[in-house]
mmCIF file of C-alpha atoms and ligand atoms in Angstrom:
data_model
loop_
_atom_site.group_PDB
_atom_site.id
_atom_site.type_symbol
_atom_site.label_atom_id
_atom_site.label_comp_id
_atom_site.label_asym_id
_atom_site.label_seq_id
_atom_site.Cartn_x
_atom_site.Cartn_y
_atom_site.Cartn_z
ATOM 1 C CA MET A 1 90.429 -105.132 11.463
ATOM 2 C CA GLU A 2 91.138 -101.961 9.515
ATOM 3 C CA ARG A 3 93.813 -99.689 10.982
ATOM 4 C CA GLN A 4 92.411 -96.687 12.848
ATOM 5 C CA LEU A 5 92.312 -93.575 10.657
ATOM 6 C CA ASP A 6 94.462 -90.595 11.557
ATOM 7 C CA VAL A 7 91.731 -88.184 10.622
ATOM 8 C CA LEU A 8 88.061 -88.359 9.798
ATOM 9 C CA ILE A 9 86.837 -85.253 7.985
ATOM 10 C CA ILE A 10 83.103 -84.540 8.191
ATOM 11 C CA GLY A 11 81.812 -82.671 5.122
ATOM 12 C CA SER A 12 83.313 -82.092 1.688
ATOM 13 C CA GLY A 13 82.622 -78.387 1.328
ATOM 14 C CA PRO A 14 85.583 -76.034 0.783
ATOM 15 C CA ALA A 15 86.797 -76.474 4.394
ATOM 16 C CA GLY A 16 86.617 -80.271 4.342
ATOM 17 C CA LEU A 17 88.284 -80.610 0.952
ATOM 18 C CA SER A 18 91.075 -78.248 1.904
ATOM 19 C CA ALA A 19 91.596 -80.161 5.176
ATOM 20 C CA ALA A 20 91.720 -83.394 3.150
ATOM 21 C CA VAL A 21 94.376 -82.046 0.753
ATOM 22 C CA TYR A 22 96.565 -80.825 3.616
ATOM 23 C CA ALA A 23 96.080 -84.020 5.653
ATOM 24 C CA LYS A 24 96.940 -86.250 2.696
ATOM 25 C CA ARG A 25 100.012 -84.229 1.770
ATOM 26 C CA ALA A 26 101.150 -84.404 5.413
ATOM 27 C CA GLY A 27 101.073 -88.200 5.142
ATOM 28 C CA LEU A 28 98.009 -88.724 7.357
ATOM 29 C CA SER A 29 95.472 -91.432 6.585
ATOM 30 C CA ALA A 30 92.267 -89.509 5.961
ATOM 31 C CA LEU A 31 88.662 -90.256 5.081
ATOM 32 C CA VAL A 32 86.106 -87.653 4.042
ATOM 33 C CA LEU A 33 82.526 -88.441 5.037
ATOM 34 C CA GLU A 34 79.911 -86.432 3.089
ATOM 35 C CA ARG A 35 76.140 -86.831 3.222
ATOM 36 C CA GLU A 36 75.481 -85.670 -0.375
ATOM 37 C CA TYR A 37 76.549 -87.526 -3.504
ATOM 38 C CA ARG A 38 79.607 -85.599 -4.769
ATOM 39 C CA GLY A 39 78.621 -82.759 -2.415
ATOM 40 C CA THR A 40 80.806 -79.681 -2.386
ATOM 41 C CA GLY A 41 78.813 -77.628 0.126
ATOM 42 C CA GLN A 42 76.983 -74.352 -0.119
ATOM 43 C CA ILE A 43 79.146 -72.874 -2.838
ATOM 44 C CA ALA A 44 77.511 -75.174 -5.402
ATOM 45 C CA GLU A 45 74.405 -72.985 -4.956
ATOM 46 C CA SER A 46 76.174 -69.840 -6.111
ATOM 47 C CA ASP A 47 75.643 -68.636 -9.637
ATOM 48 C CA GLN A 48 78.890 -66.680 -9.708
ATOM 49 C CA VAL A 49 81.751 -66.354 -7.245
ATOM 50 C CA ASP A 50 83.663 -63.174 -7.840
ATOM 51 C CA ASN A 51 85.822 -62.955 -4.745
ATOM 52 C CA TYR A 52 87.926 -66.104 -4.720
ATOM 53 C CA LEU A 53 91.459 -65.005 -5.462
ATOM 54 C CA GLY A 54 92.749 -65.908 -8.905
ATOM 55 C CA LEU A 55 89.484 -67.337 -10.204
ATOM 56 C CA PRO A 56 87.183 -64.390 -10.972
ATOM 57 C CA LYS A 57 83.729 -64.929 -12.483
ATOM 58 C CA MET A 58 83.713 -68.576 -11.541
ATOM 59 C CA ASN A 59 80.449 -70.455 -11.352
ATOM 60 C CA GLY A 60 80.037 -71.795 -7.776
ATOM 61 C CA TYR A 61 79.262 -75.328 -8.890
ATOM 62 C CA ASP A 62 82.388 -75.407 -11.084
ATOM 63 C CA LEU A 63 84.520 -74.037 -8.239
ATOM 64 C CA GLY A 64 83.270 -76.831 -5.961
ATOM 65 C CA GLU A 65 84.009 -79.407 -8.681
ATOM 66 C CA ALA A 66 87.539 -78.017 -9.081
ATOM 67 C CA PHE A 67 88.094 -78.438 -5.310
ATOM 68 C CA LEU A 68 86.684 -81.970 -5.391
ATOM 69 C CA ASN A 69 88.745 -82.985 -8.442
ATOM 70 C CA HIS A 70 91.901 -81.708 -6.766
ATOM 71 C CA ALA A 71 91.213 -83.895 -3.723
ATOM 72 C CA GLN A 72 90.347 -86.892 -5.893
ATOM 73 C CA GLU A 73 93.581 -86.531 -7.888
ATOM 74 C CA LEU A 74 95.439 -87.031 -4.593
ATOM 75 C CA GLU A 75 93.509 -90.293 -4.125
ATOM 76 C CA ILE A 76 91.864 -89.124 -0.933
ATOM 77 C CA ARG A 77 89.244 -91.584 0.324
ATOM 78 C CA PHE A 78 85.605 -90.486 0.235
ATOM 79 C CA GLN A 79 82.526 -92.101 1.696
ATOM 80 C CA GLU A 80 78.886 -91.076 1.381
ATOM 81 C CA GLY A 81 77.033 -90.961 4.693
ATOM 82 C CA THR A 82 75.671 -88.748 7.452
ATOM 83 C CA ALA A 83 77.506 -88.641 10.767
ATOM 84 C CA TYR A 84 75.144 -88.218 13.732
ATOM 85 C CA ASP A 85 76.953 -89.111 16.945
ATOM 86 C CA TYR A 86 80.465 -88.516 18.297
ATOM 87 C CA GLU A 87 82.024 -90.483 21.139
ATOM 88 C CA LYS A 88 85.413 -89.809 22.728
ATOM 89 C CA THR A 89 87.387 -92.996 23.203
ATOM 90 C CA GLU A 90 90.707 -93.644 24.920
ATOM 91 C CA ASP A 91 92.719 -93.245 21.724
ATOM 92 C CA GLY A 92 90.502 -91.037 19.562
ATOM 93 C CA TRP A 93 86.911 -90.780 18.380
ATOM 94 C CA SER A 94 84.145 -93.160 17.346
ATOM 95 C CA VAL A 95 81.792 -91.562 14.878
ATOM 96 C CA HIS A 96 78.418 -93.158 14.193
ATOM 97 C CA VAL A 97 76.990 -92.959 10.692
ATOM 98 C CA GLU A 98 73.284 -93.182 9.839
ATOM 99 C CA ASP A 99 73.775 -96.425 7.879
ATOM 100 C CA GLY A 100 74.792 -98.140 11.140
ATOM 101 C CA GLN A 101 78.548 -98.040 10.574
ATOM 102 C CA THR A 102 80.973 -96.709 13.181
ATOM 103 C CA ILE A 103 84.197 -95.052 12.038
ATOM 104 C CA HIS A 104 87.201 -94.867 14.389
ATOM 105 C CA ALA A 105 89.781 -92.107 14.018
ATOM 106 C CA LYS A 106 92.510 -90.520 16.103
ATOM 107 C CA THR A 107 91.137 -87.082 15.252
ATOM 108 C CA VAL A 108 88.016 -85.533 13.730
ATOM 109 C CA ILE A 109 87.977 -82.377 11.625
ATOM 110 C CA TYR A 110 84.395 -81.166 11.656
ATOM 111 C CA CYS A 111 83.490 -79.152 8.536
ATOM 112 C CA ALA A 112 79.701 -79.602 8.318
ATOM 113 C CA GLY A 113 79.063 -75.937 7.481
ATOM 114 C CA ALA A 114 75.770 -74.190 7.791
ATOM 115 C CA ALA A 115 72.270 -74.355 6.321
ATOM 116 C CA HIS A 116 69.536 -71.830 5.682
ATOM 117 C CA ARG A 117 67.439 -70.997 8.717
ATOM 118 C CA ARG A 118 63.713 -71.715 8.363
ATOM 119 C CA LEU A 119 61.074 -69.014 8.812
ATOM 120 C CA GLY A 120 58.945 -71.421 10.839
ATOM 121 C CA VAL A 121 55.490 -70.523 9.477
ATOM 122 C CA ASP A 122 52.666 -72.750 8.251
ATOM 123 C CA GLY A 123 53.013 -73.774 4.621
ATOM 124 C CA GLU A 124 56.792 -73.283 4.519
ATOM 125 C CA GLU A 125 57.814 -76.956 4.550
ATOM 126 C CA GLU A 126 54.890 -77.944 2.327
ATOM 127 C CA PHE A 127 55.918 -75.543 -0.451
ATOM 128 C CA VAL A 128 59.717 -75.940 -0.405
ATOM 129 C CA GLY A 129 60.630 -76.289 -4.091
ATOM 130 C CA LYS A 130 57.054 -75.311 -5.052
ATOM 131 C CA GLY A 131 57.376 -71.598 -4.466
ATOM 132 C CA VAL A 132 59.441 -71.467 -1.272
ATOM 133 C CA SER A 133 63.173 -71.031 -1.866
ATOM 134 C CA TYR A 134 66.247 -70.233 0.224
ATOM 135 C CA CYS A 135 68.467 -69.221 -2.678
ATOM 136 C CA ALA A 136 67.484 -66.389 -5.012
ATOM 137 C CA VAL A 137 70.534 -66.861 -7.208
ATOM 138 C CA CYS A 138 69.750 -70.570 -7.634
ATOM 139 C CA ASP A 139 65.980 -70.340 -8.201
ATOM 140 C CA GLY A 140 65.317 -66.743 -9.268
ATOM 141 C CA ALA A 141 65.192 -67.602 -12.973
ATOM 142 C CA PHE A 142 62.074 -69.750 -12.368
ATOM 143 C CA TYR A 143 60.213 -66.592 -11.359
ATOM 144 C CA LYS A 144 61.015 -64.457 -14.389
ATOM 145 C CA GLY A 145 58.106 -62.052 -15.019
ATOM 146 C CA LYS A 146 56.306 -63.171 -11.853
ATOM 147 C CA ASP A 147 55.670 -61.626 -8.430
ATOM 148 C CA THR A 148 57.851 -62.681 -5.502
ATOM 149 C CA ALA A 149 58.532 -61.806 -1.879
ATOM 150 C CA VAL A 150 61.862 -61.763 -0.089
ATOM 151 C CA ILE A 151 61.656 -62.203 3.664
ATOM 152 C CA GLY A 152 64.483 -60.904 5.855
ATOM 153 C CA GLY A 153 66.368 -57.786 6.839
ATOM 154 C CA GLY A 154 70.089 -58.557 6.442
ATOM 155 C CA ASP A 155 72.488 -58.209 3.526
ATOM 156 C CA THR A 156 71.418 -61.531 2.014
ATOM 157 C CA ALA A 157 67.756 -60.501 1.926
ATOM 158 C CA LEU A 158 68.616 -57.092 0.432
ATOM 159 C CA GLY A 159 70.903 -58.665 -2.178
ATOM 160 C CA ASP A 160 68.248 -61.238 -3.055
ATOM 161 C CA ALA A 161 65.615 -58.520 -3.520
ATOM 162 C CA LEU A 162 67.955 -56.555 -5.778
ATOM 163 C CA TYR A 163 68.754 -59.658 -7.822
ATOM 164 C CA LEU A 164 65.089 -60.615 -8.191
ATOM 165 C CA ALA A 165 64.071 -57.056 -9.102
ATOM 166 C CA ASP A 166 65.896 -57.497 -12.411
ATOM 167 C CA LEU A 167 64.010 -60.731 -13.143
ATOM 168 C CA CYS A 168 60.587 -60.446 -11.601
ATOM 169 C CA ASP A 169 57.617 -58.279 -12.382
ATOM 170 C CA LYS A 170 57.309 -57.213 -8.755
ATOM 171 C CA VAL A 171 59.303 -57.907 -5.599
ATOM 172 C CA TYR A 172 58.018 -57.348 -2.054
ATOM 173 C CA LEU A 173 60.742 -57.015 0.561
ATOM 174 C CA ILE A 174 59.229 -58.043 3.887
ATOM 175 C CA HIS A 175 60.962 -57.312 7.168
ATOM 176 C CA ARG A 176 59.605 -57.685 10.692
ATOM 177 C CA ARG A 177 61.455 -54.670 12.103
ATOM 178 C CA ASP A 178 61.316 -50.987 11.130
ATOM 179 C CA ARG A 179 64.999 -50.860 10.166
ATOM 180 C CA PHE A 180 67.221 -53.110 8.051
ATOM 181 C CA ARG A 181 70.371 -54.739 9.418
ATOM 182 C CA GLY A 182 71.868 -54.841 5.922
ATOM 183 C CA ALA A 183 73.772 -52.071 4.095
ATOM 184 C CA ALA A 184 71.977 -48.724 3.866
ATOM 185 C CA SER A 185 73.346 -48.260 0.324
ATOM 186 C CA THR A 186 71.524 -51.412 -0.844
ATOM 187 C CA VAL A 187 68.329 -50.247 0.846
ATOM 188 C CA ARG A 188 68.626 -46.990 -1.139
ATOM 189 C CA GLN A 189 69.128 -48.925 -4.378
ATOM 190 C CA LEU A 190 65.991 -50.934 -3.629
ATOM 191 C CA GLN A 191 63.994 -47.806 -2.805
ATOM 192 C CA GLU A 192 64.849 -46.488 -6.268
ATOM 193 C CA LYS A 193 63.506 -49.595 -8.019
ATOM 194 C CA GLU A 194 59.990 -49.064 -9.326
ATOM 195 C CA ASN A 195 59.064 -52.741 -9.039
ATOM 196 C CA VAL A 196 60.190 -53.159 -5.425
ATOM 197 C CA GLU A 197 57.775 -52.549 -2.556
ATOM 198 C CA ILE A 198 59.302 -52.506 0.922
ATOM 199 C CA LEU A 199 57.065 -53.585 3.796
ATOM 200 C CA THR A 200 58.567 -53.049 7.249
ATOM 201 C CA GLU A 201 57.093 -54.154 10.590
ATOM 202 C CA ALA A 202 55.464 -56.896 8.564
ATOM 203 C CA VAL A 203 55.561 -60.386 10.073
ATOM 204 C CA PRO A 204 54.782 -63.408 7.882
ATOM 205 C CA ALA A 205 52.170 -65.749 9.357
ATOM 206 C CA LYS A 206 51.514 -68.308 6.618
ATOM 207 C CA ILE A 207 52.508 -69.299 3.105
ATOM 208 C CA VAL A 208 49.447 -70.377 1.138
ATOM 209 C CA GLY A 209 48.859 -72.050 -2.199
ATOM 210 C CA GLU A 210 47.452 -75.053 -3.977
ATOM 211 C CA GLN A 211 49.976 -76.946 -6.125
ATOM 212 C CA THR A 212 52.380 -74.007 -5.757
ATOM 213 C CA VAL A 213 52.536 -70.819 -3.689
ATOM 214 C CA THR A 214 49.859 -68.190 -4.391
ATOM 215 C CA ALA A 215 50.239 -65.773 -1.469
ATOM 216 C CA LEU A 216 52.048 -64.818 1.693
ATOM 217 C CA GLU A 217 49.808 -63.934 4.620
ATOM 218 C CA LEU A 218 51.008 -61.459 7.222
ATOM 219 C CA LYS A 219 50.159 -61.406 10.929
ATOM 220 C CA ASP A 220 48.295 -58.116 10.483
ATOM 221 C CA GLY A 221 45.859 -59.883 8.133
ATOM 222 C CA ARG A 222 47.248 -58.647 4.812
ATOM 223 C CA SER A 223 47.629 -61.171 2.012
ATOM 224 C CA ILE A 224 50.450 -60.539 -0.497
ATOM 225 C CA PRO A 225 49.832 -62.299 -3.825
ATOM 226 C CA VAL A 226 53.122 -63.919 -4.895
ATOM 227 C CA HIS A 227 54.314 -66.954 -6.834
ATOM 228 C CA GLY A 228 57.555 -67.245 -4.922
ATOM 229 C CA ALA A 229 58.661 -66.622 -1.327
ATOM 230 C CA PHE A 230 62.425 -66.310 -0.864
ATOM 231 C CA VAL A 231 63.375 -66.817 2.772
ATOM 232 C CA ALA A 232 66.611 -65.069 3.797
ATOM 233 C CA VAL A 233 66.582 -65.069 7.594
ATOM 234 C CA GLY A 234 70.091 -66.275 8.329
ATOM 235 C CA MET A 235 72.103 -69.438 8.573
ATOM 236 C CA GLN A 236 72.003 -72.303 11.026
ATOM 237 C CA PRO A 237 75.319 -74.030 11.856
ATOM 238 C CA GLN A 238 75.083 -77.808 11.434
ATOM 239 C CA THR A 239 76.089 -78.570 15.004
ATOM 240 C CA GLU A 240 72.996 -80.212 16.498
ATOM 241 C CA PRO A 241 74.808 -83.558 17.105
ATOM 242 C CA LEU A 242 77.645 -81.758 18.907
ATOM 243 C CA LYS A 243 75.687 -80.568 21.940
ATOM 244 C CA GLY A 244 77.568 -81.933 24.948
ATOM 245 C CA VAL A 245 80.517 -82.963 22.733
ATOM 246 C CA VAL A 246 82.241 -79.591 22.184
ATOM 247 C CA ASP A 247 81.585 -76.074 23.451
ATOM 248 C CA LEU A 248 79.210 -74.083 21.226
ATOM 249 C CA ASP A 249 78.358 -70.384 21.392
ATOM 250 C CA ASP A 250 74.791 -69.118 21.887
ATOM 251 C CA ALA A 251 74.100 -69.250 18.139
ATOM 252 C CA GLY A 252 75.318 -72.857 17.934
ATOM 253 C CA TYR A 253 78.730 -72.237 16.329
ATOM 254 C CA ILE A 254 81.691 -74.313 17.562
ATOM 255 C CA ILE A 255 83.963 -72.144 19.689
ATOM 256 C CA ALA A 256 87.348 -72.313 17.950
ATOM 257 C CA ASP A 257 89.926 -69.895 16.545
ATOM 258 C CA GLU A 258 91.804 -70.304 13.249
ATOM 259 C CA THR A 259 93.786 -73.269 14.611
ATOM 260 C CA GLY A 260 90.489 -75.177 14.687
ATOM 261 C CA ILE A 261 91.214 -76.384 18.215
ATOM 262 C CA THR A 262 87.989 -76.920 20.173
ATOM 263 C CA SER A 263 87.202 -77.706 23.805
ATOM 264 C CA ALA A 264 87.400 -81.463 23.010
ATOM 265 C CA PRO A 265 90.857 -83.068 22.560
ATOM 266 C CA GLY A 266 91.488 -84.289 19.016
ATOM 267 C CA PHE A 267 88.279 -82.692 17.704
ATOM 268 C CA PHE A 268 88.877 -79.777 15.327
ATOM 269 C CA ALA A 269 86.490 -77.369 13.584
ATOM 270 C CA ALA A 270 86.921 -75.653 10.232
ATOM 271 C CA GLY A 271 84.823 -73.429 7.975
ATOM 272 C CA ASP A 272 81.394 -71.918 8.508
ATOM 273 C CA VAL A 273 80.699 -74.070 11.596
ATOM 274 C CA ARG A 274 83.164 -72.237 13.797
ATOM 275 C CA THR A 275 83.002 -68.857 15.512
ATOM 276 C CA LYS A 276 84.427 -66.220 13.154
ATOM 277 C CA ALA A 277 83.652 -62.908 11.529
ATOM 278 C CA LEU A 278 83.692 -63.786 7.821
ATOM 279 C CA ARG A 279 82.082 -66.934 6.420
ATOM 280 C CA GLN A 280 83.352 -67.300 2.878
ATOM 281 C CA VAL A 281 85.119 -69.826 0.652
ATOM 282 C CA VAL A 282 88.499 -68.225 1.203
ATOM 283 C CA THR A 283 88.211 -68.408 5.001
ATOM 284 C CA ALA A 284 86.787 -71.969 4.879
ATOM 285 C CA VAL A 285 89.705 -73.155 2.729
ATOM 286 C CA SER A 286 92.172 -71.468 5.068
ATOM 287 C CA ASP A 287 90.486 -73.050 8.108
ATOM 288 C CA GLY A 288 90.695 -76.513 6.544
ATOM 289 C CA ALA A 289 94.444 -76.170 6.041
ATOM 290 C CA ASN A 290 94.986 -74.910 9.601
ATOM 291 C CA ALA A 291 92.840 -77.656 11.139
ATOM 292 C CA ALA A 292 94.765 -80.364 9.262
ATOM 293 C CA VAL A 293 98.048 -78.979 10.615
ATOM 294 C CA SER A 294 96.534 -78.863 14.129
ATOM 295 C CA ALA A 295 95.419 -82.492 13.763
ATOM 296 C CA LEU A 296 98.927 -83.516 12.605
ATOM 297 C CA GLU A 297 100.535 -81.750 15.581
ATOM 298 C CA TYR A 298 98.026 -83.352 17.959
ATOM 299 C CA ILE A 299 98.760 -86.860 16.621
ATOM 300 C CA GLN A 300 102.527 -86.242 16.867
ATOM 301 C CA ARG A 301 102.144 -85.099 20.494
ATOM 302 C CA GLN A 302 100.127 -88.220 21.364
ATOM 303 C CA GLN A 303 102.946 -90.376 19.953
ATOM 304 C CA ASP A 304 105.723 -88.656 21.931
HETATM 305 C C1 LIG B 401 73.951 -68.959 -2.328
HETATM 306 C C2 LIG B 401 75.332 -68.791 -1.730
HETATM 307 C C3 LIG B 401 76.250 -67.981 -2.359
HETATM 308 C C4 LIG B 401 77.543 -67.829 -1.819
HETATM 309 N N1 LIG B 401 78.420 -67.031 -2.485
HETATM 310 C C5 LIG B 401 79.693 -66.927 -2.027
HETATM 311 C C6 LIG B 401 80.670 -66.172 -2.753
HETATM 312 O O1 LIG B 401 80.364 -65.576 -3.791
HETATM 313 N N2 LIG B 401 81.934 -66.136 -2.257
HETATM 314 C C7 LIG B 401 82.306 -66.795 -1.121
HETATM 315 O O2 LIG B 401 83.488 -66.764 -0.756
HETATM 316 N N3 LIG B 401 81.392 -67.490 -0.398
HETATM 317 C C8 LIG B 401 80.104 -67.572 -0.830
HETATM 318 N N4 LIG B 401 79.178 -68.278 -0.106
HETATM 319 C C9 LIG B 401 79.584 -68.841 1.208
HETATM 320 C C10 LIG B 401 80.402 -70.115 1.040
HETATM 321 O O3 LIG B 401 79.717 -71.007 0.161
HETATM 322 C C11 LIG B 401 80.610 -70.758 2.401
HETATM 323 O O4 LIG B 401 81.275 -69.858 3.249
HETATM 324 C C12 LIG B 401 81.475 -72.021 2.270
HETATM 325 O O5 LIG B 401 80.865 -72.948 1.397
HETATM 326 C C13 LIG B 401 81.663 -72.679 3.642
HETATM 327 O O6 LIG B 401 82.369 -73.866 3.445
HETATM 328 P P1 LIG B 401 82.309 -75.029 4.542
HETATM 329 O O7 LIG B 401 83.142 -76.126 3.969
HETATM 330 O O8 LIG B 401 82.624 -74.492 5.868
HETATM 331 O O9 LIG B 401 80.776 -75.496 4.648
HETATM 332 P P2 LIG B 401 79.715 -75.957 3.582
HETATM 333 O O10 LIG B 401 79.981 -75.362 2.250
HETATM 334 O O11 LIG B 401 78.398 -75.679 4.226
HETATM 335 O O12 LIG B 401 79.926 -77.537 3.456
HETATM 336 C C14 LIG B 401 79.539 -78.424 4.489
HETATM 337 C C15 LIG B 401 79.412 -79.833 3.927
HETATM 338 O O13 LIG B 401 79.203 -80.735 5.011
HETATM 339 C C16 LIG B 401 78.202 -81.685 4.656
HETATM 340 N N5 LIG B 401 77.596 -82.178 5.895
HETATM 341 C C17 LIG B 401 76.860 -81.468 6.790
HETATM 342 N N6 LIG B 401 76.492 -82.236 7.828
HETATM 343 C C18 LIG B 401 77.024 -83.463 7.595
HETATM 344 C C19 LIG B 401 76.991 -84.685 8.326
HETATM 345 N N7 LIG B 401 76.360 -84.786 9.512
HETATM 346 N N8 LIG B 401 77.624 -85.774 7.813
HETATM 347 C C20 LIG B 401 78.277 -85.687 6.618
HETATM 348 N N9 LIG B 401 78.334 -84.542 5.875
HETATM 349 C C21 LIG B 401 77.722 -83.431 6.360
HETATM 350 C C22 LIG B 401 77.256 -80.883 3.787
HETATM 351 O O14 LIG B 401 76.471 -81.737 2.941
HETATM 352 C C23 LIG B 401 78.220 -79.998 2.997
HETATM 353 O O15 LIG B 401 78.640 -80.594 1.782
HETATM 354 C C24 LIG B 401 77.894 -68.474 -0.614
HETATM 355 C C25 LIG B 401 76.949 -69.289 0.033
HETATM 356 C C26 LIG B 401 75.686 -69.442 -0.510
HETATM 357 C C27 LIG B 401 74.684 -70.321 0.195
#
């Protein structure tokens, strides 16, 4: 039987890869489990990352590849698969993978990140990739010269509308409340754009189309003719399988500070999945390093 791993890292986004580098360099036996082939997390969706220290104007996909290559150069073990269940055992954790395998490890560093929240209206799932998008920077270019709608009221929605305004013929910014949560300065910039129409107190009811999206219907009966609907209504932490395993806050984030220590012994959290103020690459990378050190200290304490 294979020796029990010191640490199983879930997710190979910036947090997971950083945790892997620190764990390996600390002499721990580590395995990174990632559901996507060569996945590097959300950052791969970013057209340009301008705020990661030392690497300005870096394409997000290339930044993720650089992280992954670094980990691979250290001969860290990777496995493709989706973890879905976590069981505390006497000497660690048993993690069940969708392919039927069970992985045993003394500690788990959970770095599964976050995903875009769905709007939850009819037509949304049907038209994902056929007019419905969750990433303006990734898909905006497909809508050059066309009409689009951005749905949401935070900074992401405002930024998406601004980005699309430079590409699209017309952009509708649709928000269910009368005031935006995002920066007032961006709202002003949008108000000055001739091709941006801001609709407040407007609640989407349905996304309609044939092969692709043709319109967005609102609850008040209005129909907005668009080719693309960009949904920017927040992020959902990937913590569904952790209910009853570790303490989560009301929004579903794992309650943990920068040490990554959670309510469950030997189970650490790093990156966008944990409670924190700023969810960025730099904080995810920092979390991964801290969680690996916490895992090392935990294993050493168990051996004493
Ligand atoms: C469009 C976009 C632009 C961004 N731009 C910037 C920017 O300019 N600067 C910046 O600093 N940040 C930016 N961010 C935010 C940044 O990408 C995130 O903060 C960072 O990626 C979080 O890293 P993470 O490792 O915590 O999680 P993630 O990047 O979300 O990685 C989580 C990984 O876990 C995997 N996973 C999830 N569940 C499982 C499971 N059950 N089993 C196995 N694997 C699983 C996922 O496939 C994924 O690869 C951007 C994000 C987006 C979406």
